XYZ file of C-alpha atoms in Angstrom:
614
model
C 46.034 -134.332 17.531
C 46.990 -137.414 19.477
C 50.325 -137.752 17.600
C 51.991 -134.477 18.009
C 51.901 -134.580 21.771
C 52.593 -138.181 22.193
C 55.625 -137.521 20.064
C 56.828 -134.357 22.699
C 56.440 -136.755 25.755
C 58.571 -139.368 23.570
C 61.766 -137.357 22.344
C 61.495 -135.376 25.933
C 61.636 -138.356 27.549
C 63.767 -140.659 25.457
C 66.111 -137.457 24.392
C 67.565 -137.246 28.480
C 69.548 -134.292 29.617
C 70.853 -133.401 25.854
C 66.430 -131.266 25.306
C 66.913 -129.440 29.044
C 67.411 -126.260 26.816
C 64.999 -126.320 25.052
C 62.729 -129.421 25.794
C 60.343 -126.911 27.389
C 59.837 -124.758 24.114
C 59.289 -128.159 22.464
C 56.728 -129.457 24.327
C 54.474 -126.026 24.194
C 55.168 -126.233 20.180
C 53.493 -129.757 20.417
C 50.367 -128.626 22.782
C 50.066 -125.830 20.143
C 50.223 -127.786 16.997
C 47.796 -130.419 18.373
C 45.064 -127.581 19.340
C 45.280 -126.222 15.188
C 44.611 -129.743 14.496
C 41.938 -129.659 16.935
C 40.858 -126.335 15.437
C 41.205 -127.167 12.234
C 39.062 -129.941 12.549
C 36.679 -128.488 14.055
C 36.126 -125.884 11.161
C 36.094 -128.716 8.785
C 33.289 -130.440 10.965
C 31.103 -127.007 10.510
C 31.192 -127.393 7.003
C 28.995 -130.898 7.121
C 25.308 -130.421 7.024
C 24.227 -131.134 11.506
C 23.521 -134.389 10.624
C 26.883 -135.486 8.950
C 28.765 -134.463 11.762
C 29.817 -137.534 12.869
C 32.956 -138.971 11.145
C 35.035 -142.233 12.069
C 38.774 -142.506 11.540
C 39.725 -146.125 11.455
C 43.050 -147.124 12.608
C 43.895 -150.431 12.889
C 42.455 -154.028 14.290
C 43.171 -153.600 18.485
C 42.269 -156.648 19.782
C 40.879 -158.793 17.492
C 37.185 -160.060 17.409
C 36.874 -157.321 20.365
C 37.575 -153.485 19.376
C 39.580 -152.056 16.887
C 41.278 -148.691 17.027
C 39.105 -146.230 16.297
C 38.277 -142.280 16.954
C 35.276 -140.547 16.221
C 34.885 -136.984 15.618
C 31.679 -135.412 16.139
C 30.927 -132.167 17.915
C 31.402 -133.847 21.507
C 34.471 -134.991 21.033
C 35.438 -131.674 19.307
C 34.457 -129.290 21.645
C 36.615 -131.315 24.265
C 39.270 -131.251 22.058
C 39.299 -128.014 21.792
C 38.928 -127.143 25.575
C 42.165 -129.453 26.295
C 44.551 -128.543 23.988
C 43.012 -124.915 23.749
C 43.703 -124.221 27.766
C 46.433 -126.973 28.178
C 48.840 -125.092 25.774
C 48.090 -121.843 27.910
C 49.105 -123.546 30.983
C 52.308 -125.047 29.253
C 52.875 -121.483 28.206
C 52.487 -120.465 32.018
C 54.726 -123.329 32.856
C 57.648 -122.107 31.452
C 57.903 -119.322 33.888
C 56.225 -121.035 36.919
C 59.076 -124.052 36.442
C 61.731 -122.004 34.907
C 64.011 -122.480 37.912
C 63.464 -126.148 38.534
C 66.105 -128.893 36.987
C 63.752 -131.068 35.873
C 61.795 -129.062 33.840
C 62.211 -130.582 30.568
C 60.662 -134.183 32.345
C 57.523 -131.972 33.588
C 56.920 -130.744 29.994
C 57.020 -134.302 29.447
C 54.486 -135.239 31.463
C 52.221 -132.521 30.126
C 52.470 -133.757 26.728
C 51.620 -136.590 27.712
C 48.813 -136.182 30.269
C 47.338 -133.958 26.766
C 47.690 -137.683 24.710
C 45.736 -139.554 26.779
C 43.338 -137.224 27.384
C 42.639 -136.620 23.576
C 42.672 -140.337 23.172
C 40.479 -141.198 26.178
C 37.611 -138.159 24.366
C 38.494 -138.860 20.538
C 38.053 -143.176 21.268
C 35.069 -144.507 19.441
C 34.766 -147.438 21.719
C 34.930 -147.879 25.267
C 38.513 -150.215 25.394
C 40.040 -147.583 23.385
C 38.449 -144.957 25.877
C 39.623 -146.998 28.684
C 43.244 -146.900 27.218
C 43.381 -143.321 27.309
C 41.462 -143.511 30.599
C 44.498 -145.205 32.260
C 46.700 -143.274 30.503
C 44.930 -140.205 32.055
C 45.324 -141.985 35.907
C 49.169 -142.653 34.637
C 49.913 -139.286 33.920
C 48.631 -138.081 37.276
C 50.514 -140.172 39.312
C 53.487 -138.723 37.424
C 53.028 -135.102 37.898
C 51.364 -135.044 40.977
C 54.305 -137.038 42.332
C 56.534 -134.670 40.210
C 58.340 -133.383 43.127
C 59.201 -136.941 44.677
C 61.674 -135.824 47.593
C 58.606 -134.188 49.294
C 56.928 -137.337 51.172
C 53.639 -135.546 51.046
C 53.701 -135.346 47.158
C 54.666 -139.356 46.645
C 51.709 -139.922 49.411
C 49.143 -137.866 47.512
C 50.112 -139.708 44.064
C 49.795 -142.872 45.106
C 46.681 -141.825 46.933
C 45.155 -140.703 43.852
C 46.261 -143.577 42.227
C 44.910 -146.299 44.432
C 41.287 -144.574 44.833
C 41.086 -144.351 41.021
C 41.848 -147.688 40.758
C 38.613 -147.877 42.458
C 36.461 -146.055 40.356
C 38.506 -148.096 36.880
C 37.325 -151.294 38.623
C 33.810 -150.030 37.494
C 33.993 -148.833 34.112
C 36.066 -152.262 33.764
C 33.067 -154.589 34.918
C 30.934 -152.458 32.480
C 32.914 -153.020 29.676
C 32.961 -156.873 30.151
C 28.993 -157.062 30.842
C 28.696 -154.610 27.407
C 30.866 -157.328 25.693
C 28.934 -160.111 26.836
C 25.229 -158.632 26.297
C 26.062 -156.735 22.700
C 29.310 -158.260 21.557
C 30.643 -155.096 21.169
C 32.054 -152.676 23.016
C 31.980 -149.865 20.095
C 29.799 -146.615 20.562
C 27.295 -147.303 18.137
C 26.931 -150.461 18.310
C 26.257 -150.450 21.981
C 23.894 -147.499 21.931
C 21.913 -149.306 19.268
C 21.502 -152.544 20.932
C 21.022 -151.043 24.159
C 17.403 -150.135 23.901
C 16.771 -154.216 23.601
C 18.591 -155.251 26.850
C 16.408 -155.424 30.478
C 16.522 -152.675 32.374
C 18.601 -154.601 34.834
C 21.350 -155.063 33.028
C 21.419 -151.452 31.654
C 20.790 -150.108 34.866
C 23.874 -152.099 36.100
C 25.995 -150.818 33.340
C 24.745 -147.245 33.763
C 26.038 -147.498 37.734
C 29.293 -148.653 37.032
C 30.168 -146.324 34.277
C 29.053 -143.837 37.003
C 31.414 -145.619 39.613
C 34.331 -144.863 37.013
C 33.247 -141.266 36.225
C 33.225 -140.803 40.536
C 37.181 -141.860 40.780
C 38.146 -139.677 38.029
C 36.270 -136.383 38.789
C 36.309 -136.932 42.706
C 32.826 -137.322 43.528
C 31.330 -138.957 45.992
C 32.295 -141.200 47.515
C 35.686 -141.417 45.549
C 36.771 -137.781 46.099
C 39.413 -138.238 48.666
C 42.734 -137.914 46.409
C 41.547 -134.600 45.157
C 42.599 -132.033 47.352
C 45.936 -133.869 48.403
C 46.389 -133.952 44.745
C 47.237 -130.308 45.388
C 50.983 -131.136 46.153
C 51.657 -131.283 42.829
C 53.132 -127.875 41.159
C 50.187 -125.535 40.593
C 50.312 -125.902 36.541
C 50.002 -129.313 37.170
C 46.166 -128.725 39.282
C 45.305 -126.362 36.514
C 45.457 -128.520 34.295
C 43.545 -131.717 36.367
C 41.118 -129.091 37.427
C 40.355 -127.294 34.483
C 40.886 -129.133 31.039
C 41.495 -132.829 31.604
C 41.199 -135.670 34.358
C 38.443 -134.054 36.345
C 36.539 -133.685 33.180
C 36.998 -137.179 31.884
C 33.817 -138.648 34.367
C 31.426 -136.030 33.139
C 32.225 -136.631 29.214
C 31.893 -140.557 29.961
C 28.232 -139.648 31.633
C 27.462 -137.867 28.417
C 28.838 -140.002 26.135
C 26.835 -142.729 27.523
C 23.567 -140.550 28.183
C 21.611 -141.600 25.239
C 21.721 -145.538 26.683
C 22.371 -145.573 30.271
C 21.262 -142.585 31.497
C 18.550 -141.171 29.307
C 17.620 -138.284 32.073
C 15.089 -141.124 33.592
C 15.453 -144.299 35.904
C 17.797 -144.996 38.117
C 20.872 -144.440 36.726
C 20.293 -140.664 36.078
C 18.510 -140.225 39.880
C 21.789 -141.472 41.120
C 23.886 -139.335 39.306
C 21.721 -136.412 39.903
C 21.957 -137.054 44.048
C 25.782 -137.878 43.789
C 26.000 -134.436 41.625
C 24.385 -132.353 44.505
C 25.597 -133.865 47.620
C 29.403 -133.341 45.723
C 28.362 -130.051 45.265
C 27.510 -129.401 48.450
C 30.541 -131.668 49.945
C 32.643 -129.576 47.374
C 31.524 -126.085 48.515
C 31.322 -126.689 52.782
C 35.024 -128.235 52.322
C 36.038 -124.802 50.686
C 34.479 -122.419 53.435
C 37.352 -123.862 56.081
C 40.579 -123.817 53.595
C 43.524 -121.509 54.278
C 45.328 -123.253 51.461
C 44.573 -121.520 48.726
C 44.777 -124.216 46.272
C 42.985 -126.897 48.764
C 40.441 -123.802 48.741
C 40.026 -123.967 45.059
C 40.191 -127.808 44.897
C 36.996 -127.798 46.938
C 35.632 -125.645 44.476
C 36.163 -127.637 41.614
C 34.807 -130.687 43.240
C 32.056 -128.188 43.463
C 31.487 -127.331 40.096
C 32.045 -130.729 39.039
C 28.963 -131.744 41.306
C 27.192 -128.855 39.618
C 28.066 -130.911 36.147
C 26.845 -134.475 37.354
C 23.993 -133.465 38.401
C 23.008 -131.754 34.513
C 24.241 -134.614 33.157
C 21.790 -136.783 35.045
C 18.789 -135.193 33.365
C 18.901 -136.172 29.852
C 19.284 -134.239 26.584
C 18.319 -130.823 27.862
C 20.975 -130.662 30.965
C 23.487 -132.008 28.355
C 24.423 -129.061 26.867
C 23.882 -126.865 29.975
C 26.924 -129.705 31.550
C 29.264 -129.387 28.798
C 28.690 -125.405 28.764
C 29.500 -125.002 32.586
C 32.642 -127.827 31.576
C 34.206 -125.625 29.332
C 33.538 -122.331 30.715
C 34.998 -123.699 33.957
C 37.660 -124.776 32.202
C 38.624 -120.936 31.732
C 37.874 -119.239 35.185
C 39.084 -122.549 37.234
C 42.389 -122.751 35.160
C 43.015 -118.858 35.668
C 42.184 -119.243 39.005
C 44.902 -121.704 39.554
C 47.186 -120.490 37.275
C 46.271 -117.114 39.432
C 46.936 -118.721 42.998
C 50.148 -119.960 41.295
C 51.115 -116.403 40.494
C 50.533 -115.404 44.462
C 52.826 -118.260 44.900
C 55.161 -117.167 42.781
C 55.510 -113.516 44.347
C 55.800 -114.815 47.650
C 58.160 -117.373 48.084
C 55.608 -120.521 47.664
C 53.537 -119.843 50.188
C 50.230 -121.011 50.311
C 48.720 -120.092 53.562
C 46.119 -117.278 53.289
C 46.359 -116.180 56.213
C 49.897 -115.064 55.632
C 48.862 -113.149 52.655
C 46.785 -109.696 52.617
C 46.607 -106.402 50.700
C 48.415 -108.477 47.453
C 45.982 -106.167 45.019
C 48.242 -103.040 45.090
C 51.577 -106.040 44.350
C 50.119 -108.156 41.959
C 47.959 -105.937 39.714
C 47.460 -107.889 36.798
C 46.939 -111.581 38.894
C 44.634 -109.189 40.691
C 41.911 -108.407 37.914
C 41.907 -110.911 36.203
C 41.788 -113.536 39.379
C 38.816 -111.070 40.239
C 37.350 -111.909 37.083
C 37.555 -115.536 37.577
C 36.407 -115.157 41.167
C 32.915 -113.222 39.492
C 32.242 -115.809 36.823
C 32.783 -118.809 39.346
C 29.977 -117.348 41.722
C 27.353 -116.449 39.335
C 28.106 -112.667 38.660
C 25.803 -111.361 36.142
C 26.721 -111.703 32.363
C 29.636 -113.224 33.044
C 30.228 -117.026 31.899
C 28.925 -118.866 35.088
C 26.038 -116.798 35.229
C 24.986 -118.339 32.332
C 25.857 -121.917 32.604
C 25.356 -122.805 36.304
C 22.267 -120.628 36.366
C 21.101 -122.742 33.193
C 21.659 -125.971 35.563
C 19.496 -125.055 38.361
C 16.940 -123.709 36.489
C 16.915 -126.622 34.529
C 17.133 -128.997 37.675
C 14.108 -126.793 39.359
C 12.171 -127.886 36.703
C 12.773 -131.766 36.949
C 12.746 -131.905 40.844
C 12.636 -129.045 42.918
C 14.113 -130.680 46.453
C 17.260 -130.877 44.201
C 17.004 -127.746 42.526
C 17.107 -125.856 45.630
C 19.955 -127.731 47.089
C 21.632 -126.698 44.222
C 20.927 -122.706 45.048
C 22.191 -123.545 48.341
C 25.400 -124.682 47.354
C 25.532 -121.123 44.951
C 25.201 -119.364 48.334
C 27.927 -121.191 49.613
C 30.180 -120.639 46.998
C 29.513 -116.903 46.847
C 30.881 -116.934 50.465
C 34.134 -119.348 50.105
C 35.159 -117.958 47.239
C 34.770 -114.166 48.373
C 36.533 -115.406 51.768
C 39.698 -116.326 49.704
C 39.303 -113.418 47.643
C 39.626 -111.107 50.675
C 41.702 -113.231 52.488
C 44.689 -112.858 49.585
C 43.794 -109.658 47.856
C 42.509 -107.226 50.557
C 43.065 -105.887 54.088
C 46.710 -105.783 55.652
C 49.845 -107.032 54.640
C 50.593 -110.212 57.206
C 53.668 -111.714 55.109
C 56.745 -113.407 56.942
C 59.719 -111.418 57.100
C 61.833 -111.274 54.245
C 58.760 -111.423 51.208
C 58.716 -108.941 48.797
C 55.408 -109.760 46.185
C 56.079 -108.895 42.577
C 54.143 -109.450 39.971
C 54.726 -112.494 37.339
C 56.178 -112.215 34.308
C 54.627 -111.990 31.318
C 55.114 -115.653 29.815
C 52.379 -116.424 33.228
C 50.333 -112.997 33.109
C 49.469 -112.955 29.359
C 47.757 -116.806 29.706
C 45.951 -115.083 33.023
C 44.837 -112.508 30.636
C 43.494 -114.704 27.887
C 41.754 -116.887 30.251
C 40.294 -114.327 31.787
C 38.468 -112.863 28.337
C 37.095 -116.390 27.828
C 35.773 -116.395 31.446
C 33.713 -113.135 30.534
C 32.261 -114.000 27.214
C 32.208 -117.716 26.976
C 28.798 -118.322 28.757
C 27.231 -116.160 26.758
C 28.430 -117.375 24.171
C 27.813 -120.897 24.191
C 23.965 -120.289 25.866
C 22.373 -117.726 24.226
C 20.287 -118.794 21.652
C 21.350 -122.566 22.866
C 24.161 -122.163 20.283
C 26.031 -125.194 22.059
C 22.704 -127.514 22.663
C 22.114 -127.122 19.057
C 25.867 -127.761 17.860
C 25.704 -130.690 19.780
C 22.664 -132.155 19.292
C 24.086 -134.673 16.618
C 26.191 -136.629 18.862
C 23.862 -136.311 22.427
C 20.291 -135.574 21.226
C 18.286 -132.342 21.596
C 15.079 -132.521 23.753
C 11.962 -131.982 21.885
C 11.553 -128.413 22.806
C 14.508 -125.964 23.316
C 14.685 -124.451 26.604
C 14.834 -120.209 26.715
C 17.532 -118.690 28.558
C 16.127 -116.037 31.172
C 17.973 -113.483 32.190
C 15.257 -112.588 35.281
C 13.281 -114.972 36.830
C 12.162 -115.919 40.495
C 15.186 -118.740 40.901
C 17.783 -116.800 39.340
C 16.867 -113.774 41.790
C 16.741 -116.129 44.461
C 20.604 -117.941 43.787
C 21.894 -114.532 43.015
C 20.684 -112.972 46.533
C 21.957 -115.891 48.105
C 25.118 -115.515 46.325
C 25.161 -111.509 47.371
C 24.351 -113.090 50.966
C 27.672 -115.561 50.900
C 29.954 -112.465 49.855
C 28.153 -110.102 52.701
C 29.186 -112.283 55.628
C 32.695 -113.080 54.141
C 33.247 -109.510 53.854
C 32.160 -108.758 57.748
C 34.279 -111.725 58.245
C 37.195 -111.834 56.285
C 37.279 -107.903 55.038
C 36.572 -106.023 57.285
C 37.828 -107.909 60.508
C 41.398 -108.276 60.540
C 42.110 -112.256 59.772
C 44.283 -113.664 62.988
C 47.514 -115.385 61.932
C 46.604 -118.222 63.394
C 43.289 -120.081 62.435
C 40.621 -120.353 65.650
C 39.637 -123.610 66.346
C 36.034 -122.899 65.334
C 32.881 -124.782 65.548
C 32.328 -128.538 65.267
C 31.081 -127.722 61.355
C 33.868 -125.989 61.050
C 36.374 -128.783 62.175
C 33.827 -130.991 60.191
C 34.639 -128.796 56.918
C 38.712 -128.636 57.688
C 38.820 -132.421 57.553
C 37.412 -132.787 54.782
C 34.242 -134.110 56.022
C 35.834 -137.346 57.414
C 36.178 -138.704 53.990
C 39.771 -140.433 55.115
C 38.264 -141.076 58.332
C 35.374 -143.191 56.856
C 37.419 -144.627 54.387
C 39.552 -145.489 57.133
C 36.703 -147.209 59.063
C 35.316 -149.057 56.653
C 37.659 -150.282 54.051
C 41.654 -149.574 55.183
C 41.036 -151.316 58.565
C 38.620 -154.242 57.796
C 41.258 -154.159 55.003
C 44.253 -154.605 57.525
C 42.013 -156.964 59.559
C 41.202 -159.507 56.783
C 45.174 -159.339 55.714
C 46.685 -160.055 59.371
C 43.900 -162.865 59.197
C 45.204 -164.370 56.374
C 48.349 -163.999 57.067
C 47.578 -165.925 60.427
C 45.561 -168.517 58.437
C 48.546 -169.402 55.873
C 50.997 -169.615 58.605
C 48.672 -171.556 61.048
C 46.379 -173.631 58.450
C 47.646 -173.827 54.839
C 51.596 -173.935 56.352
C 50.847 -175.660 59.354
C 49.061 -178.456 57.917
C 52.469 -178.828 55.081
C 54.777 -178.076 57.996
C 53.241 -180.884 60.550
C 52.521 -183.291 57.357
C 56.154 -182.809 56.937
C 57.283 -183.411 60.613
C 55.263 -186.491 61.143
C 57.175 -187.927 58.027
C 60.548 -187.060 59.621
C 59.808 -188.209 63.039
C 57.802 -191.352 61.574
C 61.005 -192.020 58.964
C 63.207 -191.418 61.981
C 61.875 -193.706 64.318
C 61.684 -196.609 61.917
C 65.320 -195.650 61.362
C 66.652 -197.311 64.530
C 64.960 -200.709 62.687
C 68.065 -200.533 60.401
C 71.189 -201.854 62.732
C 73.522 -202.754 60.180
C 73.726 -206.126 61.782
C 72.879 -209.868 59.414
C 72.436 -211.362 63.033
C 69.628 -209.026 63.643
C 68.110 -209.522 60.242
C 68.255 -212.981 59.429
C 66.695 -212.654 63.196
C 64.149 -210.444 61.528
C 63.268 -212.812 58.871
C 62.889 -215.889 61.222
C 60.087 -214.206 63.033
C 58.351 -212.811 60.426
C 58.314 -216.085 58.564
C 57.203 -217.822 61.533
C 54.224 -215.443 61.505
C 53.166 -215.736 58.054
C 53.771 -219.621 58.494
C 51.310 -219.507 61.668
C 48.852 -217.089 59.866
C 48.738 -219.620 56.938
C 48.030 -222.469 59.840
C 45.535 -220.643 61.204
C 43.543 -219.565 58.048
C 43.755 -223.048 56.702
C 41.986 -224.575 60.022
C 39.344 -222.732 59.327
């Protein structure tokens, strides 16, 4: 699984300008093969009684005394196997049309391949240095294709953006790997987990914070979601595939992976993660409402959903399942979604202002429907996937604390309005194109992965709910909670998010539908401005870290040239001048120094008088 992509990244990489024809072809072929491996073993896991499904593959000694090289298969790691090479082929698939004009296509598919490696590393690891291998690998990859385009200045800017404020959140998991090493002297899965339940709740509570400080950086929640929607200068295959199937993901698996120890659904740990989880949701969703980039639009949603994620995760063994469902049915309807905005693109001449779209239904039929579809299950429509996963979440949060449940329906409501805004905005009223556009619809290498995402966005939910097929399959690797919650198709909080959802989608439609949308954005409210700028997350980061930052660097600057150089520098000069004032001593003259030694042996001879006197 790991192999086959590593080794497309490799000979695309190392093979130059001789694979341009036909580099592209081979790194789909590798995304492919790696997801029947994935498939394959994930068949072969169902054939183990439940609780055999949990097999190690030893590799070979790492670092020795430390961690060894290890993966572990068990239905966690499977079903996120699955989900990454399972959507990332489709959006190499899609790439091959969306990049089929740019020279440095084969180097993208590159960096697909392998952005899939480390992500299959960083899930398959069975110990937390290997995890963090892949982790960085992950945060390498990014930089690389979100940077892709490197003669736009706003594309190198958002990379190394991304880059630095990840570093952040790897500074964390880092510290919590060394304080696992030095409480359990190991950093391996299950022997952590097994040694855990022995340590003070100190330490584990310091652990569990910092492994949540990691999982913040890499799926942009607060306070570390700042590189996220710049991230969106990368080509849109490349935010499909952050978004949808890989980085964003990586924080929530690490929360699960860990649950059982450091965040058992009680203490503080999991309250933290469940507040980060809803005020990211809510962050993610008010962000969204004030978008006219389409893909800055979506970006907000999928810090959103994330948020959504977190916040299950943070409740133990029963919101487990319900955050790995809503994972990998977002993975569908966010990555056609993107993959959908990236058709728009495509028809009209890589534009990404909304407000210079309109009417694109009648143009784009195919994008249309099935971005429609993607646009129901991300709000909650009935009986399609998010209806069944994010619905499980609240309910499930409503139960454990209703201050946060509620928040949560707000932030449904809120997304039933941003997301029928863009919806309107792009597919609906009149044509307000520049001069010179003519929308066509994609080809079909892009419209057939729209299409197959789009059937998983209908049926996955569903699937994976009903009955608590998931929570049951994976039970073995995060624990099942002692009674199985039923799935309800009506009850008082599901009425009540769904008639806040029909509420959001009313007043974009009187907004958005049936007013015509000006061509140039109104300046708005103060929320409004609030929601444009991202809620001042630069500006606060500005505030209190890049300036004190500059501050504390001019200061030592000051200091080394003032203290630590000055005191060399004047050490130095009082040498010279010293050294050059004794200089004149020397005349070159045996008068003057036989005159020398005269007086100062008259001097010792008189200090030997005088000392013997006495």
């Amino acid at each position: 699984m790991i192999v086959l992509p590593l080794l497309g990244a490799a000979v695309l990489l190392l093979g130059g300008r001789r694979t341009d024809k036909w580099g592209h072809y081979f790194g789909v072929l590798m995304a492919l093969a790696s997801f029947v491996v994935a498939a394959l073993v994930f068949f072969q896991l169902l054939g183990f009684a439940p609780g055999e499904r949990r097999r190690g593959v030893s590799l070979y000694e790492f670092i020795p005394g430390v961690a060894d090289m290890g993966l572990l298969i068990d239905p966690l790691s499977v079903s996120f196997a699955l989900l990454i090479t399972g959507v990332g082929s489709l959006i190499h698939i899609y790439s091959i049309g969306y990049m089929s004009h740019d020279h440095d296509r084969r180097r993208f598919f590159a960096y697909l391949n392998l952005f899939v490696a480390a992500m299959l590393l960083l899930v398959l690891a069975d110990n937390y240095v290997a995890l963090f291998v892949g982790w960085e690998g992950v945060g390498l990859a990014s930089y690389l294709l979100i940077g892709f385009w490197q003669f736009k200045p706003t594309a190198a800017t958002a990379a190394k953006k991304a880059f630095v404020v990840n570093r952040v959140g790897d500074f964390g998991l880092l510290v919590a790997i060394f304080i696992m090493f030095t409480s359990f002297g190991s950093v391996a899965f299950g022997e952590v987990f097994a040694k855990a339940g022995a340590e003070s709740q100190g330490t584990i509570t310091a652990i569990g914070l910092l492994l949540l400080l990691g999982a913040c950086g890499k799926s942009a929640q607060l306070p570390l979601q700042s590189w996220l929607l710049d991230a969106m200068e990368g080509p849109t295959p490349v935010s499909a595939l952050i978004h949808a199937a890989t980085m964003v993901t990586a924080g929530v698996y690490l929360v699960v992976r860990s649950g059982a120890a450091f965040f058992p659904g009680e203490g503080t740990a999991s309250l933290v993660v469940t507040i980060v989880g809803v005020a990211t949701l809510l962050a993610g969703a008010i962000i969204g409402t004030a978008k006219d980039d389409i893909k800055k639009a979506l970006a907000g949603s999928t810090m959103s959903q994330i948020g959504y994620m977190m916040l299950a995760a943070g409740l133990g063994p029963v919101g487990y399942a319900f955050a790995i469902a809503h994972l990998i049915s977002h993975g569908f309807f966010k990555a056609n979604l993107f993959l959908g905005a990236g058709s728009v693109m495509h028809a009209m001449n890589d534009q990404v202002d909304m407000r210079k779209y309109g009417g694109l239904r009648k143009y784009l039929p195919i994008t249309f429907i099935t971005f429609f579809i993607g646009y129901l299950a991300i709000i909650g429509f009935p009986l399609l996937s998010g209806y069944f996963t994010k619905d499980g979440i609240i309910e499930t949060t409503m139960e454990h604390n209703a201050i946060l449940g509620w928040l949560a329906v707000v932030g449904a409501g809120i997304t039933g309005f941003y997301m029928s805004r863009l919806v309107f905005m792009t597919f609906f009223g009149k044509a307000r194109w520049d001069e010179g556009v003519k929308p066509h619809e994609s080809p079909a290498v892009m419209t057939w992965p729209l299409i197959l995402l789009a059937i998983g966005s209908v049926v996955l939910g569903a699937f994976l709910i009903v009955g608590n097929r998931l929570m049951i399959f994976l039970g073995p690797a995060v624990g099942r909670p002692e009674e199985l919650p039923e799935f309800h198709a009506v009850s008082p909080v599901g009425l009540a998010t769904l008639a806040l959802v029909a509420l959001g989608a009313a007043y974009a439609w009187l907004k958005y539908g049936r007013q015509e949308v000006p061509a140039v954005a109104p300046r708005g409210s103060v929320l409004t401005t609030f929601a444009r700028r991202d809620l001042y997350g630069d500006a606060l980061n500005e505030a209190l870290f890049m300036r004190p930052g500059q501050w504390l660097t001019r200061l030592a600057v000051w200091f080394d040239n003032r203290g630590i150089d000055g005191l060399v520098n004047g050490l130095a000069a009082g040498i010279g001048g010293t050294s050059g004032r004794l200089r004149r001593i020397q005349t070159g003259y045996v008068r003057s120094y036989a005159l020398s030694i005269f007086v100062g042996a008259a001097i010792l001879a008189g200090a030997w008088f005088v000392v013997g006197t006495l």
